[in-house]
Tab-separated table of N, CA and C in Angstrom:
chain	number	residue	atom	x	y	z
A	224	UNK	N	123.603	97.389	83.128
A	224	UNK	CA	122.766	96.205	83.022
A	224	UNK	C	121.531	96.415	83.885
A	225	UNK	N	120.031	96.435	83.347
A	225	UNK	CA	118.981	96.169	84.230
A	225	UNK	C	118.480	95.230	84.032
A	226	UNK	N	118.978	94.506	85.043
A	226	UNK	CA	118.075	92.948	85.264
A	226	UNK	C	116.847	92.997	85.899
A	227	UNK	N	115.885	92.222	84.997
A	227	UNK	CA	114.238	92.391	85.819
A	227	UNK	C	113.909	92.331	87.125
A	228	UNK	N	115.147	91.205	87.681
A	228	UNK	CA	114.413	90.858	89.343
A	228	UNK	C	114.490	92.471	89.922
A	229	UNK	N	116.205	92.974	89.666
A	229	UNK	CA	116.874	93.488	90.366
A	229	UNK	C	115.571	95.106	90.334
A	230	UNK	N	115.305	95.247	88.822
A	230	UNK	CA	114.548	96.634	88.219
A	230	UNK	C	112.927	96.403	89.312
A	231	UNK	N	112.974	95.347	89.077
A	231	UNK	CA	111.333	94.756	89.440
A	231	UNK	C	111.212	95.377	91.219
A	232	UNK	N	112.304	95.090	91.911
A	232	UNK	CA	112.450	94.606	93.561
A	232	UNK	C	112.551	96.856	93.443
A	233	UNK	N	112.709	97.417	92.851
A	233	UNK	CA	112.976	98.999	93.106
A	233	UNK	C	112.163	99.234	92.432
A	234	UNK	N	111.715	99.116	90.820
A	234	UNK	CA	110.421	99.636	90.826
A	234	UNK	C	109.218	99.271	90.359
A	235	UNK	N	109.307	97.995	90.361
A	235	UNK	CA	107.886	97.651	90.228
A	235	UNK	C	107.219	96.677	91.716
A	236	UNK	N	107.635	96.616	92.849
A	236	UNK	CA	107.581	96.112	93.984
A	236	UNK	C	106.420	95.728	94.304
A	237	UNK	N	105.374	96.304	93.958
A	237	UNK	CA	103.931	96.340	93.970
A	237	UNK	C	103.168	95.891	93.669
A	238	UNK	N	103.821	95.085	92.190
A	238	UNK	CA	103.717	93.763	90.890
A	238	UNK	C	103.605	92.683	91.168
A	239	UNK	N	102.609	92.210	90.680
A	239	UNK	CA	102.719	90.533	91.012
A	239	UNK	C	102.964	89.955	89.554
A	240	UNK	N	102.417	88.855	89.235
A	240	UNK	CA	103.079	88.193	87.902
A	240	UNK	C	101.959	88.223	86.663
A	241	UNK	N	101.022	88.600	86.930
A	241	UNK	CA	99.873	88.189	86.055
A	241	UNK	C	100.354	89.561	84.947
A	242	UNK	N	99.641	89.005	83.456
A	242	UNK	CA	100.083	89.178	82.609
A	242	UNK	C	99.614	90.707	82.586
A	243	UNK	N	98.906	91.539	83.003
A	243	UNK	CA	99.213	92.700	83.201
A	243	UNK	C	100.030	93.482	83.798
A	244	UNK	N	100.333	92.794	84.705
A	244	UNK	CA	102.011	93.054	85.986
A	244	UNK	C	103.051	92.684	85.245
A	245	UNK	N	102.823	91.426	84.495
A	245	UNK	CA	104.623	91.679	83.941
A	245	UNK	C	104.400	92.411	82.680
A	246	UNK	N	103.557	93.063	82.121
A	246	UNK	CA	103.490	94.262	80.775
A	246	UNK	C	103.941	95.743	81.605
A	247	UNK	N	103.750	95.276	82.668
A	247	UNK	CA	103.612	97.344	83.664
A	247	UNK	C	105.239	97.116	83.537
A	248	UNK	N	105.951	95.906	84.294
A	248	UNK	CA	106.820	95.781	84.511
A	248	UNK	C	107.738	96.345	83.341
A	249	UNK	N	108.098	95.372	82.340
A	249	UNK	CA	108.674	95.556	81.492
A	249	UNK	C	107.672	96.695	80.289
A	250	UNK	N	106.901	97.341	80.548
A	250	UNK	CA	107.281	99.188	80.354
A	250	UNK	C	108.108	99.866	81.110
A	251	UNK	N	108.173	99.457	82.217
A	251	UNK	CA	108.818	100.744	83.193
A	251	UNK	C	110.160	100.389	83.352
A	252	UNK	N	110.670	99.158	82.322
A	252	UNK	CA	111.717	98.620	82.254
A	252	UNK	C	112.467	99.534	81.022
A	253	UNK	N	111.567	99.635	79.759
A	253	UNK	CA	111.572	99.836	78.695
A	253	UNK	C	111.945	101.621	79.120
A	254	UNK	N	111.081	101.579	79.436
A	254	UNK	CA	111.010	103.077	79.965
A	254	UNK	C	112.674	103.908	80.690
A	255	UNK	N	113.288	102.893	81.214
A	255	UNK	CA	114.267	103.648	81.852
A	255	UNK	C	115.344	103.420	80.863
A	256	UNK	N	114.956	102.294	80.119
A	256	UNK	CA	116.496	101.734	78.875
A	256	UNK	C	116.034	102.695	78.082
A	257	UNK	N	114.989	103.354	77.679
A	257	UNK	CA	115.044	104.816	76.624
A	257	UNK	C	115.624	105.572	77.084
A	258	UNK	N	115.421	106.121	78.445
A	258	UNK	CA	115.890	107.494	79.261
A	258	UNK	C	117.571	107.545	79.084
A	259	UNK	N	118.021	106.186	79.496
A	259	UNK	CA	119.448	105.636	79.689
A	259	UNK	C	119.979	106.317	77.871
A	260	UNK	N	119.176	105.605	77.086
A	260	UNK	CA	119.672	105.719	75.620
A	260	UNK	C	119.777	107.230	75.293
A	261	UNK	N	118.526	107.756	75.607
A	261	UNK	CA	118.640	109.324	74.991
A	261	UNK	C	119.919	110.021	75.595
A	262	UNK	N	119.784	109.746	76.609
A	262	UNK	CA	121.425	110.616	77.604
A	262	UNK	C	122.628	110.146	76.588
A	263	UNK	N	122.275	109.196	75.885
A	263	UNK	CA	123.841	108.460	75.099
A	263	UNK	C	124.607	107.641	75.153
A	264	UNK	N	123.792	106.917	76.844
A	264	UNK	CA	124.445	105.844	77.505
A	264	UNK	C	123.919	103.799	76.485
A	265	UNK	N	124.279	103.341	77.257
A	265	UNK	CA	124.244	101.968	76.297
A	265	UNK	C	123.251	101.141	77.325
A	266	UNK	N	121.831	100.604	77.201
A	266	UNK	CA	121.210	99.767	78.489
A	266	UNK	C	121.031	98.441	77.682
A	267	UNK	N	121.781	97.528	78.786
A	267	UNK	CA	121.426	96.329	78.498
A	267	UNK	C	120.599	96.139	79.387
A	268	UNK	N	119.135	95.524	79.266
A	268	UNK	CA	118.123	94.394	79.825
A	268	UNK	C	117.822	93.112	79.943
A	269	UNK	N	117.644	92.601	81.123
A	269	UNK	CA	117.869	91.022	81.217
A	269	UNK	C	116.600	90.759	81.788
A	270	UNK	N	115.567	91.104	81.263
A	270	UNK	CA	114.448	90.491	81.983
A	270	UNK	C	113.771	89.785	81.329
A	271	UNK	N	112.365	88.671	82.223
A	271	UNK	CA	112.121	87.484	81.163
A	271	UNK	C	110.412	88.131	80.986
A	272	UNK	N	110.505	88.238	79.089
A	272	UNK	CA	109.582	89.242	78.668
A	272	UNK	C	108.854	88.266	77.642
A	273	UNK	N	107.760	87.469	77.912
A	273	UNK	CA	107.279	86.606	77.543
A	273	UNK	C	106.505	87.049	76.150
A	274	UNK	N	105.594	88.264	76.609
A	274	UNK	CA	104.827	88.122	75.407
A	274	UNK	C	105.239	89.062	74.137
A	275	UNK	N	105.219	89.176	73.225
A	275	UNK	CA	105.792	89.400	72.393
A	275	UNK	C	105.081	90.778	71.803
A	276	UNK	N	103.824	91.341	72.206
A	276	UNK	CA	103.307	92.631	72.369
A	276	UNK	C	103.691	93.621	72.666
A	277	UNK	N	104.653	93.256	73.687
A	277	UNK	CA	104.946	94.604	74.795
A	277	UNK	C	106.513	94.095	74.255
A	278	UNK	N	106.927	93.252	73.895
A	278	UNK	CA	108.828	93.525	73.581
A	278	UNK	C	108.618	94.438	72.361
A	279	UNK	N	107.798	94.599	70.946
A	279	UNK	CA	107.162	95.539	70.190
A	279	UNK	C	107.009	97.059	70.842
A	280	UNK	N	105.765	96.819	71.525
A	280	UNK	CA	106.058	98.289	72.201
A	280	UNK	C	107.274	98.606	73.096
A	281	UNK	N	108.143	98.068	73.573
A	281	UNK	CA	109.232	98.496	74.101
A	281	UNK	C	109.714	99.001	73.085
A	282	UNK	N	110.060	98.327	72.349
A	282	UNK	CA	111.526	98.752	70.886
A	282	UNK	C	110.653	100.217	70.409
A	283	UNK	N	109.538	99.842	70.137
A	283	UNK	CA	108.808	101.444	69.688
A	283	UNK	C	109.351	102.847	70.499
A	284	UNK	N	109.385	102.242	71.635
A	284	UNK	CA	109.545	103.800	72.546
A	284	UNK	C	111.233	103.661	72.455
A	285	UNK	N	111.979	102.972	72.558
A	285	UNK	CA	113.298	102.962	72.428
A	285	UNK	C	113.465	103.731	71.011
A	286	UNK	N	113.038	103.512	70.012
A	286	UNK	CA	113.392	103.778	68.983
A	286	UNK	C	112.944	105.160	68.447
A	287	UNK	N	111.688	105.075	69.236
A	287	UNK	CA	111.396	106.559	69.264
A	287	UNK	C	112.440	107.919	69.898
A	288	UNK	N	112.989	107.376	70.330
A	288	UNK	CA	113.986	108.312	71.006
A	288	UNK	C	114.980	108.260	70.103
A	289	UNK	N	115.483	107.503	68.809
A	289	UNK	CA	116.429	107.242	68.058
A	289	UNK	C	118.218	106.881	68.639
A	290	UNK	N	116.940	106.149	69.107
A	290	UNK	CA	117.936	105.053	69.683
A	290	UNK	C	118.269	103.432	69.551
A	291	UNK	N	118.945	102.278	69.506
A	291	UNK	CA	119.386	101.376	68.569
A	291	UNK	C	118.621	100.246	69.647
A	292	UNK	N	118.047	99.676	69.147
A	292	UNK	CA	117.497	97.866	69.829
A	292	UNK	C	117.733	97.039	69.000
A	293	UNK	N	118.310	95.742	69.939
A	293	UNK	CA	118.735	94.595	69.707
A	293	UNK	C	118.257	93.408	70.666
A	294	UNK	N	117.030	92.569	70.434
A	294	UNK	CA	116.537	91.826	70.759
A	294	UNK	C	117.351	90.387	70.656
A	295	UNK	N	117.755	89.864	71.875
A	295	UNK	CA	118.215	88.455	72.104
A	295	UNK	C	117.350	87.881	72.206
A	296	UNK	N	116.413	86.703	71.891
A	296	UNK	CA	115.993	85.627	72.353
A	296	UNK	C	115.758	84.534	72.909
A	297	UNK	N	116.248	83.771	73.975
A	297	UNK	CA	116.570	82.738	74.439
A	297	UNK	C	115.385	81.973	74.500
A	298	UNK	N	115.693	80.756	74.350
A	298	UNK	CA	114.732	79.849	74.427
A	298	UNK	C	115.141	78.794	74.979
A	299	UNK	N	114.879	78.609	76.299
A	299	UNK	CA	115.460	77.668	76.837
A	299	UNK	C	114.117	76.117	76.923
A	300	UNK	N	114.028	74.897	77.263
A	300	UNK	CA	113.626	73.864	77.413
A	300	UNK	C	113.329	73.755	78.852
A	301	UNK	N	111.612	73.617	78.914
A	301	UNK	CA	110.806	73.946	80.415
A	301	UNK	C	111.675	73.161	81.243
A	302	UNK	N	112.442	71.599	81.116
A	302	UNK	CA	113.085	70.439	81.620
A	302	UNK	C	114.375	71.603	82.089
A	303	UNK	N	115.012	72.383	81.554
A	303	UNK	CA	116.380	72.880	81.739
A	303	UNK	C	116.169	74.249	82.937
A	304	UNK	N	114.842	74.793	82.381
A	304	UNK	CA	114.741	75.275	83.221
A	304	UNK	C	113.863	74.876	84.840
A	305	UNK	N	113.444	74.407	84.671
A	305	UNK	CA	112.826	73.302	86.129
A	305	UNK	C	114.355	73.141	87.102
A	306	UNK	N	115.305	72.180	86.384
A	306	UNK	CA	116.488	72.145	86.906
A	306	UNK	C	117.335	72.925	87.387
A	307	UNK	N	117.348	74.325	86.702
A	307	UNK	CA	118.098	75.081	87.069
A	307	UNK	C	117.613	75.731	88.228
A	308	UNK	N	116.123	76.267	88.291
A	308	UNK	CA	115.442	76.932	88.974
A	308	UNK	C	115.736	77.480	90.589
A	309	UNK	N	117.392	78.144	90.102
A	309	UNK	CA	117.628	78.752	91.617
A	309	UNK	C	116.738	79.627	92.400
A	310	UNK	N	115.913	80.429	92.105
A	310	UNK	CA	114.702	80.825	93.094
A	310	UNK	C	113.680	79.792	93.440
A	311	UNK	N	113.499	78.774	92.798
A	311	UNK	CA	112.284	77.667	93.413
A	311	UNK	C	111.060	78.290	93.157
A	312	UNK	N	110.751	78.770	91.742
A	312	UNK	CA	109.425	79.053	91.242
A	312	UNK	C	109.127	78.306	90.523
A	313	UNK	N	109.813	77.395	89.998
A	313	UNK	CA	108.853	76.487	89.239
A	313	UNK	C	108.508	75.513	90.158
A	314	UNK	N	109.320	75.214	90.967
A	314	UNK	CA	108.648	74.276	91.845
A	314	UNK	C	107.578	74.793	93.422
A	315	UNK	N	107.619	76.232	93.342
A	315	UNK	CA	106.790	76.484	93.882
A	315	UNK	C	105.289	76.692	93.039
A	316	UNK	N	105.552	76.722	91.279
A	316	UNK	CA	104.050	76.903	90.554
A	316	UNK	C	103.521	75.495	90.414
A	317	UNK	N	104.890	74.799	90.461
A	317	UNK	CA	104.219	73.103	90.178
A	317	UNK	C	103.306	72.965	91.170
A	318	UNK	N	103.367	73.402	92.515
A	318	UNK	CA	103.142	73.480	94.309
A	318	UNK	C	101.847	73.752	94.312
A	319	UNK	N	101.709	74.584	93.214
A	319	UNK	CA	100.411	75.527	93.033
A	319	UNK	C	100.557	76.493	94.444
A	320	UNK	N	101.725	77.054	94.263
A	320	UNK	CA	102.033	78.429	95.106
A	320	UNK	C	102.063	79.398	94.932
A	321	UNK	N	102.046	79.555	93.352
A	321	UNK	CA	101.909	80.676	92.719
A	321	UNK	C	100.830	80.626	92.052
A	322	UNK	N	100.107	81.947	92.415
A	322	UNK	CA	98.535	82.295	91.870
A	322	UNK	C	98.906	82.917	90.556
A	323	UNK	N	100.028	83.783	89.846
A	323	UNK	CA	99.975	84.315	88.506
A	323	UNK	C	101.068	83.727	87.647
């Protein structure tokens, strides 16, 4: 399993959120679930991959390696997630604490 925070905090550390930082991100996400695939192994990814450009180019390079993608979607309700918000980023963007 590579979860974004967990992938993000080792290798993208450097990243902030703006929509070019989370495209670097989730390449270099994409990037290691190919490597994982070609070896023969199975990568699940749990990261939150908003724009729908770069989940395209992910599957491209995955698949380029002939290897199998399966896109989940979740769509959760801004209200459900506000509530849940165990890190306190939405209520730190409501705060206007977050610049990206």
């Amino acid at each position: 399993l590579l979860d974004g925070d967990h992938v993000r905090r080792m290798l993208s550390s450097e990243l902030g959120f703006s929509r070019e930082h989370r495209d670097l991100h989730i390449q270099r996400l994409g990037y290691v679930a190919a490597e994982i695939a070609k070896s023969g192994g199975v990568a699940i990814c749990a990261p939150i991959a908003p724009y729908a450009e770069m989940r395209r180019a992910v599957r491209a390079e995955v698949e380029s390696r002939l290897a199998g993608f399966i896109e989940v979607y979740v769509s959760t309700p801004l209200a459900t997630c506000e509530a849940r918000d165990r890190k306190g980023l939405y209520a730190r963007a409501r705060a206007g604490l977050i610049p990206d």
